[in-house]
Amino acid sequence: MFKIAVLPGDGIGVEIVPEAVKVLKAIGRKYGHSFEFNEGLIGGAAIDAVGVPLPEETLRLCHNSDAILLGAIGGPKWDNLPVHLRPEAGALLPLRKALGLYANLRPATLYNALMDASTLKREVIEGIDIMVIRELTGGLYFGEKRREETAAGQCAIDTLTYTTEEIERIARLGFEIARQRKKVLHSVDKANVLESSRLWRETVTELAKEYPDVELIHMYVDNCAMQLVRWPKQFDVIVTENMFGDILTDQASMLTGSIGMLPSASLGGKVGLYEPSHGSAPDIAGQKKANPLATILSAAMMLRYSFNLAEEAGAVEDAVVRVLDLGFRTPDIMQDGGKPVNTEEMGDRVVEQISGH
Ligand code: NAD
């Protein structure tokens, strides 16, 4: 029995999460697993109900679960609240911190049926399947920040620190995931300029001795940004620090052209967090237009990384490919000749492919 905390959140979150739950139930039926789903409040929905974006009860539910399925949070209604009460700063960051989620995994997989959605040429992107692993709790975003008055006006200081331990644990995840895939790992840094990057490179190089079956390639971040659009097929798994990862994950994800298709996983602690890469899309909320596939593919990542059910994860991913090949499209990925479906129907089509009827 796997216990899943279900946090739909706001906007389209409440529409897409039930579709992923439906898909997990179909997997449970087909492969004989039992999943227990327990719903919790988060984000604006929690502010409206109990006055805070991350209630204690939700945090407890997450700690007592095997994995978390999150929709999206935020929206214009809550934009003007003080920072600590805003959905993102008040819920997402504290949740990641409380759960020790130091690694963010974002795959950029191109679906052949959606090739024309990318801004890049077909021959450049055909067949890309990249996993970017971003360090999530260290580096510049978490270092000490301050301002000083100087003769030249104000001086703003952000500090970028990394310890060997922080680098080693994220790099280890990189090697482990590379080992399950094509056994090539790109470690991205700026070791020609930054001391933290020199420690990064030394640490990753040292760790590589434990993974002789994985080819390790070091790359500077500026070159990586260029290579991602020049020849993305050279990459399989990329591991990098927080800020470089923030930028490169967005860049890599856009190779595939569609935000409604991009899943993510945040790992590191006992309980993994799975959510689509997009936000709560207030502009289309409540209209049944949202594409649930990013959330469904996040559920597939949950099966693979939290429950170690690789075959079941593959079954979800294959079902998504077949649904797209059959031409079913939510509005965000609609093309000439596509068969229009709403959020719920898209979920149903995926379930049909899994169940075989
Ligand atoms: P967004 O990702 O919500 O939307 C950007 C655009 O993509 C919109 O036009 C939207 O309609 C479209 N879109 C997004 N997901 C889609 C889907 N599944 N299907 C079809 N179309 C989709 O980003 P935004 O508009 O910048 O932010 C909206 C709200 O979401 C804000 O309050 C923001 O703070 C929040 N947000 C939350 C998260 C999160 O919960 N992790 C992440 C990003 C943004």
Coordinates of C-alpha atoms and ligand atoms in Angstrom, one line a residue:
M1 CA 0.0 0.0 0.0
F2 CA 1.4 3.4 -1.0
K3 CA 0.1 6.5 0.8
I4 CA -0.2 9.6 -1.4
A5 CA -0.9 13.1 -0.2
V6 CA -3.0 14.9 -2.8
L7 CA -2.7 18.7 -2.8
P8 CA -4.7 20.1 -5.7
G9 CA -4.1 23.8 -4.7
D10 CA -5.5 26.6 -6.8
G11 CA -6.7 27.4 -10.3
I12 CA -6.3 24.5 -12.7
G13 CA -4.8 22.5 -9.9
V14 CA -8.2 21.3 -8.9
E15 CA -8.9 20.1 -12.5
I16 CA -5.7 18.4 -13.4
V17 CA -4.9 16.6 -10.2
P18 CA -8.1 14.4 -10.3
E19 CA -7.0 13.2 -13.7
A20 CA -3.6 12.0 -12.4
V21 CA -5.4 10.3 -9.5
K22 CA -7.6 8.5 -12.0
V23 CA -4.5 7.3 -13.9
L24 CA -2.9 6.1 -10.7
K25 CA -6.0 4.2 -9.9
A26 CA -6.0 2.6 -13.3
I27 CA -2.4 1.5 -12.7
G28 CA -3.3 0.1 -9.3
R29 CA -6.1 -2.0 -10.9
K30 CA -3.9 -3.2 -13.7
Y31 CA -0.8 -4.1 -11.7
G32 CA -2.4 -5.0 -8.4
H33 CA -1.2 -2.1 -6.3
S34 CA -3.2 -0.3 -3.8
F35 CA -2.9 3.5 -3.4
E36 CA -4.4 5.4 -0.5
F37 CA -5.2 9.0 -1.5
N38 CA -5.5 11.7 1.3
E39 CA -6.4 15.2 0.3
G40 CA -4.9 18.3 1.9
L41 CA -5.2 22.1 1.6
I42 CA -2.4 24.3 0.2
G43 CA -1.9 27.7 -1.3
G44 CA -4.8 30.2 -1.8
A45 CA -7.3 27.4 -1.1
A46 CA -5.7 27.0 2.4
I47 CA -5.6 30.7 3.0
D48 CA -9.3 31.0 2.3
A49 CA -10.2 28.0 4.5
V50 CA -7.8 28.4 7.4
G51 CA -5.9 31.6 7.0
V52 CA -2.4 30.2 6.2
P53 CA -1.0 28.8 2.9
L54 CA 0.6 25.8 4.5
P55 CA -1.5 24.5 7.4
E56 CA 0.2 22.3 10.0
E57 CA -2.3 19.6 9.1
T58 CA -1.1 19.5 5.5
L59 CA 2.5 19.4 6.6
R60 CA 1.7 16.4 8.9
L61 CA -0.2 14.7 6.1
C62 CA 2.9 15.1 3.8
H63 CA 5.3 13.8 6.4
N64 CA 3.1 10.7 6.9
S65 CA 2.8 9.9 3.2
D66 CA 5.0 8.0 0.8
A67 CA 4.8 10.7 -1.9
I68 CA 3.0 14.0 -2.6
L69 CA 1.0 14.9 -5.7
L70 CA 0.7 18.7 -6.0
G71 CA -1.3 20.6 -8.6
A72 CA -0.4 24.3 -8.6
I73 CA -0.8 27.2 -6.3
G74 CA -1.4 30.9 -6.5
G75 CA -3.5 33.4 -8.4
P76 CA -4.5 37.0 -8.6
K77 CA -6.8 36.8 -5.6
W78 CA -3.8 36.3 -3.2
D79 CA -1.1 38.4 -5.0
N80 CA -1.4 41.3 -2.7
L81 CA -0.9 39.5 0.6
P82 CA 2.3 40.0 2.7
V83 CA 5.1 37.8 1.3
H84 CA 4.9 35.1 4.1
L85 CA 1.2 34.6 3.4
R86 CA 1.6 34.4 -0.4
P87 CA 1.0 30.9 -1.8
E88 CA 4.6 30.4 -3.2
A89 CA 6.8 31.9 -0.5
G90 CA 4.5 30.8 2.3
A91 CA 3.8 27.3 1.1
L92 CA 6.1 25.9 -1.7
L93 CA 9.4 27.0 -0.3
P94 CA 8.7 26.0 3.3
L95 CA 7.3 22.6 2.1
R96 CA 10.4 21.8 0.1
K97 CA 12.5 22.9 3.1
A98 CA 10.5 20.9 5.6
L99 CA 10.8 17.8 3.5
G100 CA 14.5 18.2 2.7
L101 CA 13.9 18.2 -1.1
Y102 CA 17.3 19.2 -2.4
A103 CA 17.0 17.8 -5.9
N104 CA 14.6 18.9 -8.6
L105 CA 14.3 16.6 -11.7
R106 CA 12.8 18.0 -14.8
P107 CA 12.7 15.8 -17.9
A108 CA 12.5 17.4 -21.3
T109 CA 11.1 14.8 -23.6
L110 CA 9.9 15.5 -27.1
Y111 CA 6.8 13.7 -28.2
N112 CA 7.0 13.0 -32.0
A113 CA 3.3 13.9 -32.3
L114 CA 4.1 17.4 -30.9
M115 CA 7.3 18.1 -32.9
D116 CA 5.8 21.2 -34.6
A117 CA 5.1 22.8 -31.2
S118 CA 8.8 23.6 -30.7
T119 CA 10.4 26.7 -32.0
L120 CA 13.5 24.7 -33.1
K121 CA 13.9 22.8 -36.3
R122 CA 12.8 19.2 -36.5
E123 CA 16.3 17.8 -37.2
V124 CA 17.7 19.5 -34.1
I125 CA 15.1 18.3 -31.6
E126 CA 13.9 15.0 -33.0
G127 CA 14.2 12.3 -30.3
I128 CA 15.4 14.5 -27.5
D129 CA 15.0 13.0 -24.0
I130 CA 17.0 15.0 -21.4
M131 CA 16.8 14.8 -17.6
V132 CA 18.0 18.0 -15.9
I133 CA 18.8 17.6 -12.2
R134 CA 18.9 20.9 -10.3
E135 CA 20.3 21.4 -6.8
L136 CA 17.4 23.0 -5.0
T137 CA 18.4 24.1 -1.4
G138 CA 21.8 25.6 -1.7
G139 CA 23.8 28.1 -3.6
L140 CA 23.1 31.8 -4.4
Y141 CA 19.4 31.6 -3.6
F142 CA 19.9 30.5 0.0
G143 CA 23.2 32.3 0.8
E144 CA 23.4 35.4 3.0
K145 CA 22.1 38.5 1.4
R146 CA 22.6 42.1 2.5
R147 CA 23.1 45.7 1.5
E148 CA 25.8 48.2 2.5
E149 CA 26.1 51.9 2.0
T150 CA 29.3 52.8 0.1
A151 CA 30.8 55.9 -1.4
A152 CA 29.5 54.6 -4.8
G153 CA 26.0 54.3 -3.5
Q154 CA 24.4 51.1 -2.2
C155 CA 26.3 47.8 -2.5
A156 CA 24.2 44.6 -2.8
I157 CA 25.8 41.3 -1.7
D158 CA 24.5 37.8 -2.4
T159 CA 26.7 34.9 -1.3
L160 CA 27.1 31.7 -3.2
T161 CA 28.2 28.8 -1.0
Y162 CA 28.3 25.0 -1.4
T163 CA 29.7 22.4 0.8
T164 CA 31.3 19.1 -0.3
E165 CA 28.4 17.3 1.3
E166 CA 25.8 19.3 -0.6
I167 CA 27.6 18.7 -3.9
E168 CA 28.2 15.1 -3.3
R169 CA 24.5 14.2 -2.6
I170 CA 23.1 15.9 -5.7
A171 CA 26.0 14.5 -7.9
R172 CA 25.3 11.0 -6.5
L173 CA 21.7 11.3 -7.6
G174 CA 23.0 12.4 -11.0
F175 CA 25.2 9.3 -11.3
E176 CA 22.5 7.0 -10.1
I177 CA 20.0 8.3 -12.6
A178 CA 22.5 8.3 -15.4
R179 CA 23.2 4.7 -14.6
Q180 CA 19.5 3.9 -15.2
R181 CA 19.6 5.7 -18.5
K182 CA 22.3 6.1 -21.1
K183 CA 25.2 6.2 -18.6
V184 CA 26.4 9.7 -19.7
L185 CA 26.4 12.5 -17.1
H186 CA 27.0 16.2 -17.9
S187 CA 28.1 18.1 -14.8
V188 CA 27.6 21.8 -15.5
D189 CA 29.6 24.5 -13.6
K190 CA 31.6 27.7 -14.1
A191 CA 34.8 26.4 -12.7
N192 CA 36.9 28.8 -14.8
V193 CA 35.6 31.7 -12.7
L194 CA 33.8 30.5 -9.5
E195 CA 35.4 28.9 -6.4
S196 CA 32.2 27.1 -5.6
S197 CA 32.3 25.7 -9.1
R198 CA 35.9 24.5 -8.6
L199 CA 34.8 22.6 -5.5
W200 CA 31.8 21.3 -7.5
R201 CA 34.1 20.0 -10.2
E202 CA 36.6 18.4 -7.8
T203 CA 33.8 16.7 -5.8
V204 CA 32.0 15.4 -8.9
T205 CA 35.3 14.1 -10.3
E206 CA 36.1 12.3 -7.1
L207 CA 32.7 10.7 -6.9
A208 CA 33.0 9.5 -10.5
K209 CA 35.5 6.9 -9.3
E210 CA 32.5 5.1 -7.7
Y211 CA 30.7 5.1 -11.0
P212 CA 33.2 3.8 -13.6
D213 CA 30.3 2.7 -15.8
V214 CA 29.1 6.3 -16.2
E215 CA 30.9 8.6 -18.6
L216 CA 31.3 12.0 -16.9
I217 CA 31.6 15.2 -19.0
H218 CA 32.2 18.6 -17.4
M219 CA 30.8 21.6 -19.2
Y220 CA 30.7 25.3 -18.5
V221 CA 27.3 26.7 -18.0
D222 CA 27.5 29.3 -20.8
N223 CA 28.6 26.5 -23.2
C224 CA 25.8 24.3 -22.0
A225 CA 23.2 27.0 -22.7
M226 CA 24.5 27.2 -26.2
Q227 CA 24.8 23.5 -26.8
L228 CA 21.2 23.0 -25.6
V229 CA 19.8 24.9 -28.5
R230 CA 22.6 23.9 -31.0
W231 CA 22.7 20.2 -30.5
P232 CA 20.5 19.0 -27.6
K233 CA 20.7 15.4 -28.5
Q234 CA 24.2 15.2 -27.0
F235 CA 22.6 15.4 -23.5
D236 CA 21.0 12.6 -21.5
V237 CA 21.4 13.6 -17.9
I238 CA 22.6 17.0 -16.7
V239 CA 23.4 17.8 -13.1
T240 CA 24.0 21.3 -11.9
E241 CA 23.7 23.8 -9.0
N242 CA 20.7 25.9 -8.1
M243 CA 20.9 29.0 -10.2
F244 CA 22.4 27.4 -13.3
G245 CA 19.7 24.8 -13.0
D246 CA 16.9 27.3 -12.6
I247 CA 17.9 28.8 -16.0
L248 CA 18.8 25.6 -17.8
T249 CA 15.7 23.7 -16.8
D250 CA 13.5 26.4 -18.3
Q251 CA 15.6 26.5 -21.4
A252 CA 15.6 22.7 -21.8
S253 CA 11.9 22.4 -21.2
M254 CA 11.1 24.8 -24.0
L255 CA 12.9 22.5 -26.5
T256 CA 9.7 20.5 -26.3
G257 CA 7.5 23.5 -26.9
S258 CA 4.6 23.0 -24.6
I259 CA 4.2 23.9 -20.9
G260 CA 1.2 21.7 -20.3
M261 CA 3.4 18.6 -21.0
L262 CA 6.2 19.1 -18.5
P263 CA 6.4 17.1 -15.3
S264 CA 8.7 17.5 -12.3
A265 CA 9.9 15.7 -9.2
S266 CA 11.5 17.1 -6.1
L267 CA 13.5 14.5 -4.2
G268 CA 16.0 14.1 -1.4
G269 CA 14.1 13.5 1.8
K270 CA 11.9 10.6 2.8
V271 CA 8.9 11.8 0.8
G272 CA 9.1 13.0 -2.8
L273 CA 7.0 15.8 -4.3
Y274 CA 5.6 15.5 -7.8
E275 CA 4.0 18.4 -9.6
P276 CA 3.7 19.8 -13.1
S277 CA 6.2 22.5 -14.1
H278 CA 3.5 25.0 -14.9
G279 CA 1.5 27.3 -12.6
S280 CA -2.2 27.6 -11.7
A281 CA -3.1 29.2 -15.1
P282 CA -5.8 31.5 -13.7
D283 CA -6.6 32.6 -17.3
I284 CA -8.1 29.2 -18.2
A285 CA -9.1 27.9 -14.7
G286 CA -12.6 26.5 -14.4
Q287 CA -13.0 26.1 -18.2
K288 CA -12.0 22.5 -18.6
K289 CA -9.2 23.6 -21.0
A290 CA -6.2 22.7 -18.9
N291 CA -3.9 20.0 -20.2
P292 CA -3.6 17.3 -17.5
L293 CA -0.6 15.5 -19.1
A294 CA 2.1 17.3 -17.2
T295 CA 0.4 16.2 -13.9
I296 CA -0.2 12.6 -15.2
L297 CA 3.5 12.4 -16.3
S298 CA 4.5 13.7 -12.8
A299 CA 2.5 10.8 -11.4
A300 CA 4.6 8.5 -13.6
M301 CA 7.7 10.0 -12.1
M302 CA 6.2 9.2 -8.7
L303 CA 5.8 5.6 -9.6
R304 CA 9.4 5.4 -10.8
Y305 CA 11.3 7.4 -8.2
S306 CA 9.2 7.0 -5.0
F307 CA 7.7 3.6 -5.5
N308 CA 10.4 2.0 -7.7
L309 CA 7.7 0.8 -10.1
A310 CA 9.5 1.4 -13.4
E311 CA 7.3 -0.8 -15.5
E312 CA 4.2 1.0 -14.3
A313 CA 5.8 4.4 -14.9
G314 CA 6.6 3.3 -18.4
A315 CA 3.0 2.2 -18.9
V316 CA 1.7 5.7 -18.1
E317 CA 4.3 7.3 -20.4
D318 CA 3.5 4.9 -23.2
A319 CA -0.2 5.6 -22.8
V320 CA 0.4 9.3 -23.1
V321 CA 2.4 8.8 -26.3
R322 CA -0.4 6.7 -27.8
V323 CA -3.1 9.2 -26.9
L324 CA -1.0 11.9 -28.6
D325 CA -0.4 9.6 -31.6
L326 CA -4.2 9.1 -31.8
G327 CA -4.5 12.8 -32.2
F328 CA -6.3 13.8 -29.0
R329 CA -5.4 17.4 -28.1
T330 CA -6.3 19.9 -25.3
P331 CA -6.4 23.5 -26.7
D332 CA -2.8 24.3 -25.7
I333 CA -1.4 21.6 -28.0
M334 CA -4.1 21.7 -30.7
Q335 CA -2.9 21.3 -34.3
D336 CA -4.7 21.0 -37.7
G337 CA -6.7 17.8 -37.7
G338 CA -6.4 17.2 -34.0
K339 CA -9.3 15.7 -32.0
P340 CA -10.3 18.3 -29.4
V341 CA -10.7 17.0 -25.8
N342 CA -11.2 18.7 -22.5
T343 CA -9.2 18.1 -19.3
E344 CA -11.4 15.2 -18.1
E345 CA -11.6 13.5 -21.5
M346 CA -7.8 13.7 -21.9
G347 CA -7.5 11.8 -18.5
D348 CA -10.1 9.3 -19.7
R349 CA -8.1 8.6 -23.0
V350 CA -5.0 7.9 -21.0
V351 CA -6.9 5.6 -18.6
E352 CA -8.3 3.7 -21.7
Q353 CA -4.8 3.2 -23.0
I354 CA -3.6 1.8 -19.7
S355 CA -6.6 -0.4 -19.2
G356 CA -6.5 -1.7 -22.8
H357 CA -10.1 -0.7 -23.6
Ligands
NAD1 P1 1.3 29.5 -15.6 O1 2.2 28.4 -15.8 O2 0.2 29.3 -14.6 O3 0.6 29.9 -17.0 C1 1.3 30.4 -18.1 C2 0.5 30.2 -19.4 O4 0.5 28.8 -19.7 C3 -0.9 30.6 -19.3 O5 -1.4 31.1 -20.5 C4 -1.7 29.3 -19.0 O6 -3.0 29.3 -19.5 C5 -0.8 28.3 -19.8 N1 -0.8 27.0 -19.1 C6 -0.2 26.6 -18.0 N2 -0.4 25.3 -17.6 C7 -1.3 24.9 -18.6 C8 -1.9 23.6 -18.8 N3 -1.7 22.6 -18.0 N4 -2.7 23.5 -19.9 C9 -2.9 24.5 -20.7 N5 -2.3 25.7 -20.6 C10 -1.5 25.9 -19.5 O7 2.1 30.7 -15.2 P2 1.7 32.2 -14.7 O8 0.5 32.6 -15.5 O9 2.9 33.0 -14.8 O10 1.3 32.0 -13.2 C11 -0.1 31.9 -12.8 C12 -0.1 31.6 -11.3 O11 0.6 30.4 -11.0 C13 0.6 32.7 -10.5 O12 -0.1 33.0 -9.3 C14 2.0 32.1 -10.2 O13 2.6 32.6 -9.1 C15 1.6 30.6 -10.0 N6 2.7 29.6 -10.2 C16 2.7 28.6 -9.4 C17 3.6 27.5 -9.6 C18 3.5 26.3 -8.7 O14 2.5 26.1 -8.1 N7 4.6 25.5 -8.6 C19 4.6 27.6 -10.6 C20 4.5 28.8 -11.5 C21 3.5 29.8 -11.2

